[in-house]
Structures are given as structure tokens and as C-alpha cells.
Amino acid sequence: MQKNTPYILFLTFVLLVTVSFFLLIKDFLLACFWAIILAVVFDPVYQRFRQYFKNSEILALFLTMMMIILVFVIPLLTLTLMITEESTNYYLKIQGGEINPQVYFQKTLKLLLPKFNKLSHMQALTVEQISTSAGNAFAEAVKYIAQQVPALTQNLLNLIVQFALTFYILFFLLRDGQQLIRKLISLIPIGDGIETELFERFTSVARATVKGGLIVAIIQGSIGGFLFWLVGIPAAFLWGMLMILLSLLPIGSTLIWGPTAVILFLQGQTLNAV
């Protein structure tokens, strides 16, 4: 036992230092995560700028950061503002009685419920009960999104700090990323050749996954939102944005357009359903 005491004390010390370090940086983990993701995705762009502007590394970094702002930050902020604006307008229409989700769900359920009234667990439910619950749930969801606007305004300073920290970390990851990778490779006792190949495969897979996933999600959500608007479904933009988020999952967007197509088909709108 006495022989193991120094070892136990050392492990305890390492654990305490690790926990303390995590508690110290926990508020900045999200900024670190996004900085790493952006560095992995935009590093090829930075390397091309470096090759083009051989005598000005700062200019290459500046152009890369500006491209990230134009391609990633500004569209993200614009979409966030549009989602909150549409959610707020939709919530105000619900509050004013201009839109009644319960009536919409009631009409839909009157078509759907007879198809399933043979199921034992559906016999005790009525159209009014289900439509009321569904309408209230939908209204609460829209209300929750609309209420995030004041919270977003209150946390504006924290959001600005997170953005600034993300780009601060991103700057050094882009500038010194290759050196950091070489140092990590030298510290890991596997073999420099194997480690280099592992890092290259990891970055290529991560880059392809992020790019491919985002591009597919944006395309699916945009097409879905446009088709929803085309067939007259309310809040088409909001549904389109939700489809973009869910499209990052394997069958995410199907959870929205699938039931919608079924409902339109049962309502006799076969062309719109297709």
C-alpha cells in the first residue's frame, strides 16, 4: 500500500488539475469547438491564399477570415433574425386570433382519425382532444422561439465575446495549425508516419462530412421550404429552417415533409402531396 501511495497521490493531483482546467475553460468550450471546425474546413482556403500571396501571410489570414464571415457568420445571423422575426409574427397572429392552430389540426384529424379508429388505444380519444393538445403544443413551441429574442438581446455581450474568442482562436489555428499538428505528432508515441496518416485521414473525413452535411441540409431545407410555400402551407420559411437543422440527422427532414405529404394526400390534394 505504501509503495502505491505516491502513484495514487500523483493520479489524484492530475485529476484535480484536469477538473480545475475544465471548470476554468468550460465557458469557452463552444468557442474552441467552432474554431476547430472552421479551421478544419477553411484551412485549404487559407493555404491557397498563402500560395497566391507568398510575401504576405497576414493578408492571406485576413482574406480567409473575411471569407468565413461572408460565407458562415453573416448568413447564420441573417437566418437567425429571419427565424425569430417569422416566429414572432406567427405568435402574434396566434395571440390575435388571426391564426388558430387548433382548427387546422381539427380539420386534419377529422380526416386521419377515422383511418385509425380501429386501433384500441385511439378509441378513447376524440378529434377535439387531440387537436386541442396539438394546437397548444404548436403554439407553445412558436411562443418559446419568439420569447428567445429578449434573451438573445440580454446575452448579446456574451454572444459578442464568444464570437470574438472563436475568431481569436481560429486566427492562431490557421496560422500555426501545421506546427501544432507536428508537435502533437512528435508527442504521440506511435510512429510519425502512422500519426501523420491518421491526422490527414481525420481532417479529410471531418472536412468532407461537415461540408457535405451542411450543403445537403441547406439544399433539402431550401427545397422543402419552397415547396411548402408553393402549396400554401403556413410558416413555410420556419418549416424550411427546421428542415435544414433536422437534415443534419439521417432521416431528419422526412419527419416534417413525410407527415405533411400524407396529410395533403388524405385531404385529396394529391398533386400537392406529390
Tab-separated table of C-alpha atoms in Angstrom:
chain	number	residue	atom	x	y	z
A	1	MET	CA	0.000	0.000	0.000
A	2	GLN	CA	2.839	2.387	0.909
A	3	LYS	CA	4.516	1.722	-2.439
A	4	ASN	CA	1.363	2.765	-4.290
A	5	THR	CA	0.800	5.912	-2.219
A	6	PRO	CA	2.924	8.262	-4.406
A	7	TYR	CA	1.252	6.872	-7.528
A	8	ILE	CA	-2.234	7.425	-6.049
A	9	LEU	CA	-1.318	10.940	-4.923
A	10	PHE	CA	0.024	11.745	-8.388
A	11	LEU	CA	-3.152	10.495	-10.090
A	12	THR	CA	-5.285	12.471	-7.634
A	13	PHE	CA	-3.257	15.593	-8.372
A	14	VAL	CA	-3.594	15.083	-12.133
A	15	LEU	CA	-7.344	14.541	-11.758
A	16	LEU	CA	-7.760	17.713	-9.691
A	17	VAL	CA	-5.731	19.735	-12.191
A	18	THR	CA	-7.792	18.330	-15.085
A	19	VAL	CA	-11.110	19.121	-13.366
A	20	SER	CA	-9.897	22.612	-12.431
A	21	PHE	CA	-8.755	23.242	-16.000
A	22	PHE	CA	-12.124	22.067	-17.356
A	23	LEU	CA	-14.026	24.329	-14.928
A	24	LEU	CA	-11.787	27.194	-15.993
A	25	ILE	CA	-12.437	26.819	-19.729
A	26	LYS	CA	-15.964	25.345	-19.729
A	27	ASP	CA	-17.483	28.680	-20.791
A	28	PHE	CA	-15.130	28.762	-23.780
A	29	LEU	CA	-15.528	25.170	-24.976
A	30	LEU	CA	-18.169	26.131	-27.552
A	31	ALA	CA	-15.878	28.810	-28.984
A	32	CYS	CA	-13.000	26.308	-29.127
A	33	PHE	CA	-15.222	23.733	-30.826
A	34	TRP	CA	-16.381	26.112	-33.563
A	35	ALA	CA	-12.861	27.460	-34.035
A	36	ILE	CA	-11.557	23.925	-34.629
A	37	ILE	CA	-14.407	23.099	-37.038
A	38	LEU	CA	-13.896	26.302	-39.023
A	39	ALA	CA	-10.126	25.795	-39.066
A	40	VAL	CA	-10.510	22.273	-40.449
A	41	VAL	CA	-12.995	23.390	-43.121
A	42	PHE	CA	-11.253	26.597	-44.240
A	43	ASP	CA	-7.611	25.556	-43.912
A	44	PRO	CA	-7.409	24.619	-47.651
A	45	VAL	CA	-8.689	28.111	-48.497
A	46	TYR	CA	-6.030	29.668	-46.285
A	47	GLN	CA	-3.297	27.514	-47.833
A	48	ARG	CA	-4.339	28.630	-51.327
A	49	PHE	CA	-4.264	32.275	-50.274
A	50	ARG	CA	-0.794	31.684	-48.800
A	51	GLN	CA	0.435	30.262	-52.088
A	52	TYR	CA	-1.039	33.197	-54.016
A	53	PHE	CA	0.210	35.893	-51.609
A	54	LYS	CA	3.620	34.402	-50.860
A	55	ASN	CA	5.021	37.547	-49.256
A	56	SER	CA	2.022	38.363	-47.058
A	57	GLU	CA	0.797	35.741	-44.610
A	58	ILE	CA	-1.266	38.359	-42.746
A	59	LEU	CA	-3.142	39.218	-45.946
A	60	ALA	CA	-3.907	35.532	-46.516
A	61	LEU	CA	-5.222	35.248	-42.946
A	62	PHE	CA	-7.278	38.421	-43.324
A	63	LEU	CA	-8.888	37.251	-46.578
A	64	THR	CA	-9.634	33.829	-45.083
A	65	MET	CA	-11.287	35.386	-42.021
A	66	MET	CA	-13.322	37.729	-44.225
A	67	MET	CA	-14.456	34.779	-46.332
A	68	ILE	CA	-15.543	32.923	-43.175
A	69	ILE	CA	-17.536	35.974	-42.085
A	70	LEU	CA	-19.188	36.315	-45.507
A	71	VAL	CA	-19.871	32.609	-46.025
A	72	PHE	CA	-20.656	31.491	-42.480
A	73	VAL	CA	-21.312	34.272	-39.952
A	74	ILE	CA	-23.456	36.721	-41.928
A	75	PRO	CA	-25.784	34.023	-43.388
A	76	LEU	CA	-26.121	32.436	-39.924
A	77	LEU	CA	-27.041	35.746	-38.291
A	78	THR	CA	-29.437	36.578	-41.126
A	79	LEU	CA	-31.208	33.223	-40.840
A	80	THR	CA	-31.430	33.589	-37.061
A	81	LEU	CA	-33.020	37.029	-37.368
A	82	MET	CA	-35.448	35.811	-40.040
A	83	ILE	CA	-36.465	32.789	-37.940
A	84	THR	CA	-37.079	34.900	-34.846
A	85	GLU	CA	-38.973	37.526	-36.852
A	86	GLU	CA	-41.240	34.968	-38.508
A	87	SER	CA	-41.794	33.137	-35.221
A	88	THR	CA	-42.695	36.409	-33.503
A	89	ASN	CA	-45.126	37.396	-36.275
A	90	TYR	CA	-46.694	33.944	-36.244
A	91	TYR	CA	-47.057	34.045	-32.457
A	92	LEU	CA	-48.693	37.489	-32.607
A	93	LYS	CA	-51.157	36.176	-35.205
A	94	ILE	CA	-51.997	33.257	-32.911
A	95	GLN	CA	-52.435	35.617	-29.962
A	96	GLY	CA	-54.650	37.927	-32.019
A	97	GLY	CA	-56.841	35.073	-33.231
A	98	GLU	CA	-55.871	35.541	-36.866
A	99	ILE	CA	-54.450	32.011	-36.916
A	100	ASN	CA	-55.893	29.152	-34.877
A	101	PRO	CA	-53.692	26.034	-34.926
A	102	GLN	CA	-56.414	24.004	-33.190
A	103	VAL	CA	-58.785	24.488	-36.124
A	104	TYR	CA	-56.100	23.339	-38.577
A	105	PHE	CA	-55.289	20.253	-36.520
A	106	GLN	CA	-59.002	19.566	-36.060
A	107	LYS	CA	-59.638	19.545	-39.811
A	108	THR	CA	-56.639	17.309	-40.368
A	109	LEU	CA	-57.558	14.865	-37.611
A	110	LYS	CA	-61.106	14.514	-38.891
A	111	LEU	CA	-59.545	13.000	-41.985
A	112	LEU	CA	-56.880	10.982	-40.212
A	113	LEU	CA	-58.676	9.666	-37.128
A	114	PRO	CA	-61.256	7.523	-38.949
A	115	LYS	CA	-58.365	5.716	-40.639
A	116	PHE	CA	-57.067	4.610	-37.242
A	117	ASN	CA	-60.249	4.332	-35.178
A	118	LYS	CA	-59.951	0.555	-35.213
A	119	LEU	CA	-56.846	0.750	-33.031
A	120	SER	CA	-57.739	0.169	-29.393
A	121	HIS	CA	-55.544	2.915	-27.975
A	122	MET	CA	-57.201	5.516	-30.226
A	123	GLN	CA	-60.803	4.724	-29.338
A	124	ALA	CA	-60.830	6.783	-26.144
A	125	LEU	CA	-59.513	9.897	-27.888
A	126	THR	CA	-61.603	12.445	-29.738
A	127	VAL	CA	-60.708	14.836	-32.513
A	128	GLU	CA	-61.237	17.803	-30.195
A	129	GLN	CA	-58.929	16.426	-27.514
A	130	ILE	CA	-56.096	15.651	-29.901
A	131	SER	CA	-56.442	18.884	-31.896
A	132	THR	CA	-56.525	20.964	-28.710
A	133	SER	CA	-53.388	19.293	-27.372
A	134	ALA	CA	-51.569	19.522	-30.717
A	135	GLY	CA	-52.609	23.143	-31.235
A	136	ASN	CA	-51.489	24.128	-27.753
A	137	ALA	CA	-48.166	22.333	-28.231
A	138	PHE	CA	-47.585	24.095	-31.562
A	139	ALA	CA	-48.492	27.484	-30.079
A	140	GLU	CA	-46.164	26.905	-27.127
A	141	ALA	CA	-43.321	25.946	-29.482
A	142	VAL	CA	-43.766	29.140	-31.510
A	143	LYS	CA	-44.088	31.141	-28.277
A	144	TYR	CA	-40.833	29.669	-26.977
A	145	ILE	CA	-38.956	30.655	-30.133
A	146	ALA	CA	-40.450	34.164	-30.034
A	147	GLN	CA	-39.501	34.598	-26.378
A	148	GLN	CA	-35.855	33.875	-27.134
A	149	VAL	CA	-35.479	37.305	-28.746
A	150	PRO	CA	-35.286	39.217	-25.416
A	151	ALA	CA	-32.968	36.537	-24.020
A	152	LEU	CA	-30.766	36.872	-27.099
A	153	THR	CA	-30.650	40.648	-26.612
A	154	GLN	CA	-29.788	40.275	-22.926
A	155	ASN	CA	-26.979	37.857	-23.752
A	156	LEU	CA	-25.701	39.984	-26.626
A	157	LEU	CA	-22.472	40.842	-24.808
A	158	ASN	CA	-21.776	37.171	-24.101
A	159	LEU	CA	-22.518	36.338	-27.752
A	160	ILE	CA	-20.090	39.016	-28.944
A	161	VAL	CA	-17.407	37.693	-26.588
A	162	GLN	CA	-17.965	34.137	-27.865
A	163	PHE	CA	-17.681	35.282	-31.486
A	164	ALA	CA	-14.543	37.293	-30.745
A	165	LEU	CA	-12.974	34.380	-28.869
A	166	THR	CA	-13.866	31.977	-31.676
A	167	PHE	CA	-12.121	34.130	-34.272
A	168	TYR	CA	-9.188	34.762	-31.939
A	169	ILE	CA	-8.615	31.012	-31.542
A	170	LEU	CA	-9.318	30.473	-35.241
A	171	PHE	CA	-6.635	33.009	-36.184
A	172	PHE	CA	-3.923	31.066	-34.365
A	173	LEU	CA	-5.230	27.685	-35.501
A	174	LEU	CA	-4.994	28.791	-39.123
A	175	ARG	CA	-1.610	30.453	-38.697
A	176	ASP	CA	0.063	27.830	-36.516
A	177	GLY	CA	-2.097	24.793	-37.230
A	178	GLN	CA	0.569	22.889	-39.135
A	179	GLN	CA	3.134	23.462	-36.377
A	180	LEU	CA	0.661	22.333	-33.714
A	181	ILE	CA	-0.032	19.150	-35.654
A	182	ARG	CA	3.689	18.434	-35.992
A	183	LYS	CA	4.181	18.927	-32.249
A	184	LEU	CA	1.262	16.623	-31.464
A	185	ILE	CA	2.685	14.017	-33.824
A	186	SER	CA	6.066	14.211	-32.099
A	187	LEU	CA	4.449	13.791	-28.663
A	188	ILE	CA	2.331	10.738	-29.537
A	189	PRO	CA	4.473	7.566	-29.300
A	190	ILE	CA	3.055	5.635	-32.247
A	191	GLY	CA	5.287	6.484	-35.160
A	192	ASP	CA	5.407	9.709	-37.140
A	193	GLY	CA	4.341	8.074	-40.406
A	194	ILE	CA	1.254	6.460	-38.895
A	195	GLU	CA	0.343	9.588	-36.919
A	196	THR	CA	0.625	11.806	-39.997
A	197	GLU	CA	-1.600	9.473	-41.996
A	198	LEU	CA	-4.150	9.365	-39.159
A	199	PHE	CA	-4.267	13.173	-38.940
A	200	GLU	CA	-4.631	13.513	-42.704
A	201	ARG	CA	-7.438	10.979	-42.819
A	202	PHE	CA	-9.183	12.579	-39.851
A	203	THR	CA	-9.055	16.077	-41.327
A	204	SER	CA	-10.167	14.924	-44.779
A	205	VAL	CA	-13.085	12.914	-43.378
A	206	ALA	CA	-14.100	15.707	-40.988
A	207	ARG	CA	-13.871	18.311	-43.746
A	208	ALA	CA	-15.918	16.213	-46.183
A	209	THR	CA	-18.503	15.364	-43.509
A	210	VAL	CA	-19.031	18.959	-42.425
A	211	LYS	CA	-19.125	20.366	-45.960
A	212	GLY	CA	-21.297	17.587	-47.357
A	213	GLY	CA	-23.686	17.591	-44.406
A	214	LEU	CA	-24.181	21.357	-44.458
A	215	ILE	CA	-24.600	21.565	-48.230
A	216	VAL	CA	-27.135	18.715	-48.306
A	217	ALA	CA	-29.010	20.169	-45.316
A	218	ILE	CA	-29.239	23.623	-46.908
A	219	ILE	CA	-30.417	22.169	-50.233
A	220	GLN	CA	-33.035	19.903	-48.626
A	221	GLY	CA	-34.338	22.627	-46.321
A	222	SER	CA	-34.469	25.236	-49.092
A	223	ILE	CA	-36.330	22.929	-51.473
A	224	GLY	CA	-38.680	21.801	-48.697
A	225	GLY	CA	-39.439	25.363	-47.591
A	226	PHE	CA	-40.024	26.483	-51.183
A	227	LEU	CA	-42.401	23.578	-51.849
A	228	PHE	CA	-44.262	24.276	-48.589
A	229	TRP	CA	-44.690	27.894	-49.697
A	230	LEU	CA	-45.748	26.754	-53.166
A	231	VAL	CA	-48.586	24.552	-51.863
A	232	GLY	CA	-49.742	27.197	-49.388
A	233	ILE	CA	-48.579	25.727	-46.070
A	234	PRO	CA	-48.295	28.499	-43.444
A	235	ALA	CA	-44.914	29.484	-41.961
A	236	ALA	CA	-43.092	27.835	-44.868
A	237	PHE	CA	-39.820	29.602	-44.088
A	238	LEU	CA	-39.909	28.426	-40.473
A	239	TRP	CA	-40.528	24.831	-41.593
A	240	GLY	CA	-37.723	25.165	-44.131
A	241	MET	CA	-35.249	26.278	-41.454
A	242	LEU	CA	-36.378	23.417	-39.221
A	243	MET	CA	-35.786	21.020	-42.107
A	244	ILE	CA	-32.256	22.396	-42.544
A	245	LEU	CA	-31.493	21.613	-38.901
A	246	LEU	CA	-33.135	18.184	-38.990
A	247	SER	CA	-31.455	17.328	-42.293
A	248	LEU	CA	-28.205	17.008	-40.365
A	249	LEU	CA	-29.762	13.800	-38.994
A	250	PRO	CA	-30.066	10.714	-41.256
A	251	ILE	CA	-33.850	10.940	-41.760
A	252	GLY	CA	-34.463	14.293	-40.093
A	253	SER	CA	-36.227	16.228	-42.858
A	254	THR	CA	-38.535	13.267	-43.511
A	255	LEU	CA	-40.071	13.853	-40.078
A	256	ILE	CA	-41.542	17.095	-41.456
A	257	TRP	CA	-42.308	16.609	-45.142
A	258	GLY	CA	-43.397	12.964	-44.718
A	259	PRO	CA	-46.428	13.612	-42.455
A	260	THR	CA	-47.226	16.757	-44.457
A	261	ALA	CA	-47.381	14.774	-47.702
A	262	VAL	CA	-49.600	12.135	-46.060
A	263	ILE	CA	-51.978	14.790	-44.717
A	264	LEU	CA	-52.224	16.545	-48.087
A	265	PHE	CA	-52.852	13.203	-49.784
A	266	LEU	CA	-55.651	12.322	-47.349
A	267	GLN	CA	-57.167	15.762	-47.902
A	268	GLY	CA	-57.417	14.944	-51.585
A	269	GLN	CA	-54.590	17.271	-52.643
A	270	THR	CA	-52.711	14.542	-54.485
A	271	LEU	CA	-50.692	16.890	-56.701
A	272	ASN	CA	-49.532	18.989	-53.738
A	273	ALA	CA	-48.699	15.831	-51.782
A	274	VAL	CA	-46.504	14.546	-54.594
